[in-house]
Each structure stands twice: as C-alpha cells, then as structure tokens.
Amino acid sequence: MANFNQKFQHKIISLIFFLFLFPLVKINSQSGGAQSLEMANKWIYFHYATPINNYYTYKEIVGDTVINSIQYAIVKQNESYSYQRADSDKVYYYNPQDSTENISLNYSLNIGDTINPNPENFSYVTNKSTTNIWGKTLRKICIYTSYYFFSSSTNWYTEWIGLTSGEGHIPGIAYTVTLLAANIENNIYGDTTLLDINSKENEILSDFKLYQNYPNPFNPNTIISFEVPTSGNVSIKIYDLLGRLLEMENYNYATAGRYEVNFDGTHYSSGLYIYIIEFEDRIQSRKMLLLK
C-alpha cells in the first residue's frame, strides 16, 4: 500500500468515527412521529471506547431540500452530511451513490423482524418498549446489526428523538455511545450546558479526521485521505468483511497535516472492505467498495 505523501497542512475543520450521505414544506416531526427533523434540532453524544480515547460527536439539522420531488432534511454529523425524512413509523435516508431511498428505522416492526437485509449487513429487532419523556409516551426499539461477523452494534432508538444509546465493536475496539443532550423543537433532553455545538466542535477539532476514499466504488485504485492535528504515529489497516487483515502500514511520527494514501485493489476480488486509521490511541474506520 504505497504512496504516503503529505499534500498540505492546515487547521483541522472537524472530525470523527462509524458511515453514513432545501426549502418549502415542513419536515414531518410532530409528536408521535418517527423522528423530529426540524431545523436547528441538535444532539450531543459521548463515545466511551477501549482501548482508545473517549470522544464526543454531534448532530444538527442544518436545512432541507427536495430530491426526486421528495422533501428531505439535511443532517450534519461532524464533517458528514446526509438526507433524511420521516413519517409516523419510519425514518428514511437518500443514498446519493445509487440515487435510492432506503428505510433506516421502522418502529412498526416486531421483535425478530429484519431491516433492509442486504449483502453488506444483517439487522433485526431484538427488543421493544415505551418510555415517557416530556409528558409523551414514546416507542423504543432496539436494533442489532452484524457486518459479516466483522463488527456488530446494538442500538436503542426512541421515536421523535432518535438514537439514545448503543454499544458495539470493530476489530480490536469495543465502544458504547450515549445521548448526553438534545434540543428537539425546543424540548431539552439531558445536560443543557452541552448543547453549544460550536463548543463541542472545538473539542472535536483536537482529534483527527478520516475522509471517505475517492473514488468509491473504485477499480482498482482509490485514495484514502486523512488529517492529523499533531505529530504522532499512524497505522493504516485494510480488512475484508470476514475480519481478515489484508494490508497494514505503520508510519512513525507523521507530522501534523493532511495525507493521501493510494490503495491498489488489483489482487483483490470485488466486494466491501474496511479501512482503519489509528493515530496514537485513537481510531476511525470507513467502508469502501471495490467493483471489477
């Protein structure tokens, strides 16, 4: 996995862990709806990970748009953006790679029901319950997802609010995630002092950033880019979906800045792969698709 060339140095803009990818009509977010997606809604999460450092992530609704005559909210999560909408039972997301709409969450499912089964992962409902928040009785649903036994997660979602807690693992890393605070249509959940997105972004800036490879899908070469805020040791690992380590490179004491790495998939078959960057005691991962 050659070509480790430093391209340029500049201030880190944002960061963090994990996948996921407008004006006029109001997004469906009334009480009892599957997910509130109103402008200026905010969520702050805390991730406890071993053996790496703990960290925060944030999410915010920053706008809306129309795609294929369908209204979507623009969701900013750290440096990434996605397009989502909701009705009374389901949360949908738009996939710009294949121009399709998919269901990410469905509160009407029963225990044991599957969600969007596909070659990449397998998700199903493991538990359901209700909770009372802000005087509202809200549905809760627990989803287990397995990625070819390579990694897995178990997440609890609460209707109208979204993800409230979860746990999972990727190779060598176990983690939990907890919703610390949220502002949902001016209804406050958790610690109000944590809802200053700009303050939390500044904390996030102290970490490093891993970008989605480009192009993706690719054949046979693709570029993996990342930024480190300070000098330190960097390790790059490529896994297949069976959890087998395919390639690994260690770079001792890389200086602060942005880097690009070329991955050559000539000798590998078409499929989904995971690339992981470790910087000192921190780690981030993303998926990439090789199509021949």
PDB file of C-alpha atoms in Angstrom, residues 122-218:
ATOM      1  CA  PHE A 122     -27.903  -8.006   8.648  1.00  0.00           C
ATOM      2  CA  SER A 123     -30.125  -6.056  11.055  1.00  0.00           C
ATOM      3  CA  TYR A 124     -33.096  -7.172  13.127  1.00  0.00           C
ATOM      4  CA  VAL A 125     -35.224  -6.030  16.069  1.00  0.00           C
ATOM      5  CA  THR A 126     -34.226  -7.513  19.440  1.00  0.00           C
ATOM      6  CA  ASN A 127     -36.465  -5.570  21.837  1.00  0.00           C
ATOM      7  CA  LYS A 128     -39.310  -3.054  22.022  1.00  0.00           C
ATOM      8  CA  SER A 129     -40.726  -0.929  24.847  1.00  0.00           C
ATOM      9  CA  THR A 130     -42.125   2.511  25.656  1.00  0.00           C
ATOM     10  CA  THR A 131     -40.842   5.428  27.709  1.00  0.00           C
ATOM     11  CA  ASN A 132     -42.269   8.719  28.977  1.00  0.00           C
ATOM     12  CA  ILE A 133     -40.328  11.878  28.086  1.00  0.00           C
ATOM     13  CA  TRP A 134     -41.675  15.460  28.215  1.00  0.00           C
ATOM     14  CA  GLY A 135     -45.064  14.035  29.165  1.00  0.00           C
ATOM     15  CA  LYS A 136     -45.202  11.983  25.966  1.00  0.00           C
ATOM     16  CA  THR A 137     -45.365   8.198  25.739  1.00  0.00           C
ATOM     17  CA  LEU A 138     -42.787   7.292  23.097  1.00  0.00           C
ATOM     18  CA  ARG A 139     -41.913   3.983  21.467  1.00  0.00           C
ATOM     19  CA  LYS A 140     -38.423   2.499  21.832  1.00  0.00           C
ATOM     20  CA  ILE A 141     -36.835  -0.094  19.594  1.00  0.00           C
ATOM     21  CA  CYS A 142     -33.539  -1.989  19.850  1.00  0.00           C
ATOM     22  CA  ILE A 143     -31.703  -2.931  16.646  1.00  0.00           C
ATOM     23  CA  TYR A 144     -28.846  -5.413  16.347  1.00  0.00           C
ATOM     24  CA  THR A 145     -26.645  -5.163  13.231  1.00  0.00           C
ATOM     25  CA  SER A 146     -23.908  -7.565  12.157  1.00  0.00           C
ATOM     26  CA  TYR A 147     -21.432  -6.857   9.354  1.00  0.00           C
ATOM     27  CA  TYR A 148     -20.461 -10.342   8.181  1.00  0.00           C
ATOM     28  CA  PHE A 149     -19.342 -11.070  11.772  1.00  0.00           C
ATOM     29  CA  PHE A 150     -16.618  -8.463  11.176  1.00  0.00           C
ATOM     30  CA  SER A 151     -18.233  -5.960  13.519  1.00  0.00           C
ATOM     31  CA  SER A 152     -21.576  -5.509  15.225  1.00  0.00           C
ATOM     32  CA  SER A 153     -23.670  -2.965  17.079  1.00  0.00           C
ATOM     33  CA  THR A 154     -26.736  -2.925  19.331  1.00  0.00           C
ATOM     34  CA  ASN A 155     -28.549   0.423  19.394  1.00  0.00           C
ATOM     35  CA  TRP A 156     -31.624   1.758  21.205  1.00  0.00           C
ATOM     36  CA  TYR A 157     -33.771   4.342  19.397  1.00  0.00           C
ATOM     37  CA  THR A 158     -36.610   6.433  20.811  1.00  0.00           C
ATOM     38  CA  GLU A 159     -39.243   7.775  18.436  1.00  0.00           C
ATOM     39  CA  TRP A 160     -39.123  11.540  17.781  1.00  0.00           C
ATOM     40  CA  ILE A 161     -35.657  11.698  19.413  1.00  0.00           C
ATOM     41  CA  GLY A 162     -33.523   9.122  17.571  1.00  0.00           C
ATOM     42  CA  LEU A 163     -30.522   7.163  18.835  1.00  0.00           C
ATOM     43  CA  THR A 164     -30.332   7.284  22.642  1.00  0.00           C
ATOM     44  CA  SER A 165     -27.741   4.603  23.472  1.00  0.00           C
ATOM     45  CA  GLY A 166     -25.753   1.794  21.933  1.00  0.00           C
ATOM     46  CA  GLU A 167     -22.748  -0.467  22.046  1.00  0.00           C
ATOM     47  CA  GLY A 168     -20.646  -2.404  19.574  1.00  0.00           C
ATOM     48  CA  HIS A 169     -17.236  -3.421  18.328  1.00  0.00           C
ATOM     49  CA  ILE A 170     -14.899  -3.243  15.371  1.00  0.00           C
ATOM     50  CA  PRO A 171     -11.622  -5.196  15.236  1.00  0.00           C
ATOM     51  CA  GLY A 172      -9.749  -4.546  18.468  1.00  0.00           C
ATOM     52  CA  ILE A 173     -12.141  -1.856  19.701  1.00  0.00           C
ATOM     53  CA  ALA A 174     -15.203  -2.028  21.961  1.00  0.00           C
ATOM     54  CA  TYR A 175     -17.353   1.063  22.440  1.00  0.00           C
ATOM     55  CA  THR A 176     -20.562   2.464  23.906  1.00  0.00           C
ATOM     56  CA  VAL A 177     -22.432   5.581  22.806  1.00  0.00           C
ATOM     57  CA  THR A 178     -24.820   7.655  24.936  1.00  0.00           C
ATOM     58  CA  LEU A 179     -27.032  10.621  24.100  1.00  0.00           C
ATOM     59  CA  LEU A 180     -25.930  13.275  26.588  1.00  0.00           C
ATOM     60  CA  ALA A 181     -28.122  16.150  25.446  1.00  0.00           C
ATOM     61  CA  ALA A 182     -30.572  17.157  22.741  1.00  0.00           C
ATOM     62  CA  ASN A 183     -32.726  20.095  21.731  1.00  0.00           C
ATOM     63  CA  ILE A 184     -35.760  18.722  19.875  1.00  0.00           C
ATOM     64  CA  GLU A 185     -38.063  21.553  18.781  1.00  0.00           C
ATOM     65  CA  ASN A 186     -37.057  23.482  21.943  1.00  0.00           C
ATOM     66  CA  ASN A 187     -37.652  20.461  24.168  1.00  0.00           C
ATOM     67  CA  ILE A 188     -34.445  19.904  26.143  1.00  0.00           C
ATOM     68  CA  TYR A 189     -33.120  16.409  26.842  1.00  0.00           C
ATOM     69  CA  GLY A 190     -30.172  15.899  29.210  1.00  0.00           C
ATOM     70  CA  ASP A 191     -27.494  18.447  30.107  1.00  0.00           C
ATOM     71  CA  THR A 192     -28.301  21.864  28.601  1.00  0.00           C
ATOM     72  CA  THR A 193     -24.697  23.065  29.040  1.00  0.00           C
ATOM     73  CA  LEU A 194     -23.612  20.611  26.340  1.00  0.00           C
ATOM     74  CA  LEU A 195     -25.841  21.998  23.588  1.00  0.00           C
ATOM     75  CA  ASP A 196     -23.388  24.615  22.315  1.00  0.00           C
ATOM     76  CA  ILE A 197     -22.436  22.914  19.052  1.00  0.00           C
ATOM     77  CA  ASN A 198     -19.543  25.301  18.414  1.00  0.00           C
ATOM     78  CA  SER A 199     -18.042  24.489  21.810  1.00  0.00           C
ATOM     79  CA  LYS A 200     -18.261  20.765  21.165  1.00  0.00           C
ATOM     80  CA  GLU A 201     -16.827  21.206  17.663  1.00  0.00           C
ATOM     81  CA  ASN A 202     -13.762  22.792  19.233  1.00  0.00           C
ATOM     82  CA  GLU A 203     -13.270  19.687  21.367  1.00  0.00           C
ATOM     83  CA  ILE A 204     -13.716  17.513  18.281  1.00  0.00           C
ATOM     84  CA  LEU A 205     -11.062  19.528  16.436  1.00  0.00           C
ATOM     85  CA  SER A 206      -8.419  18.182  18.791  1.00  0.00           C
ATOM     86  CA  ASP A 207      -8.865  14.728  17.249  1.00  0.00           C
ATOM     87  CA  PHE A 208      -8.025  13.601  13.731  1.00  0.00           C
ATOM     88  CA  LYS A 209     -10.124  13.240  10.598  1.00  0.00           C
ATOM     89  CA  LEU A 210     -10.571  10.315   8.203  1.00  0.00           C
ATOM     90  CA  TYR A 211     -12.197  11.021   4.817  1.00  0.00           C
ATOM     91  CA  GLN A 212     -14.211   8.748   2.576  1.00  0.00           C
ATOM     92  CA  ASN A 213     -11.957   7.186  -0.053  1.00  0.00           C
ATOM     93  CA  TYR A 214     -12.191   8.562  -3.583  1.00  0.00           C
ATOM     94  CA  PRO A 215     -13.316   7.284  -5.975  1.00  0.00           C
ATOM     95  CA  ASN A 216     -15.779   4.973  -4.302  1.00  0.00           C
ATOM     96  CA  PRO A 217     -16.699   2.495  -5.733  1.00  0.00           C
ATOM     97  CA  PHE A 218     -13.250   2.039  -7.285  1.00  0.00           C
TER      98      PHE A 218
END
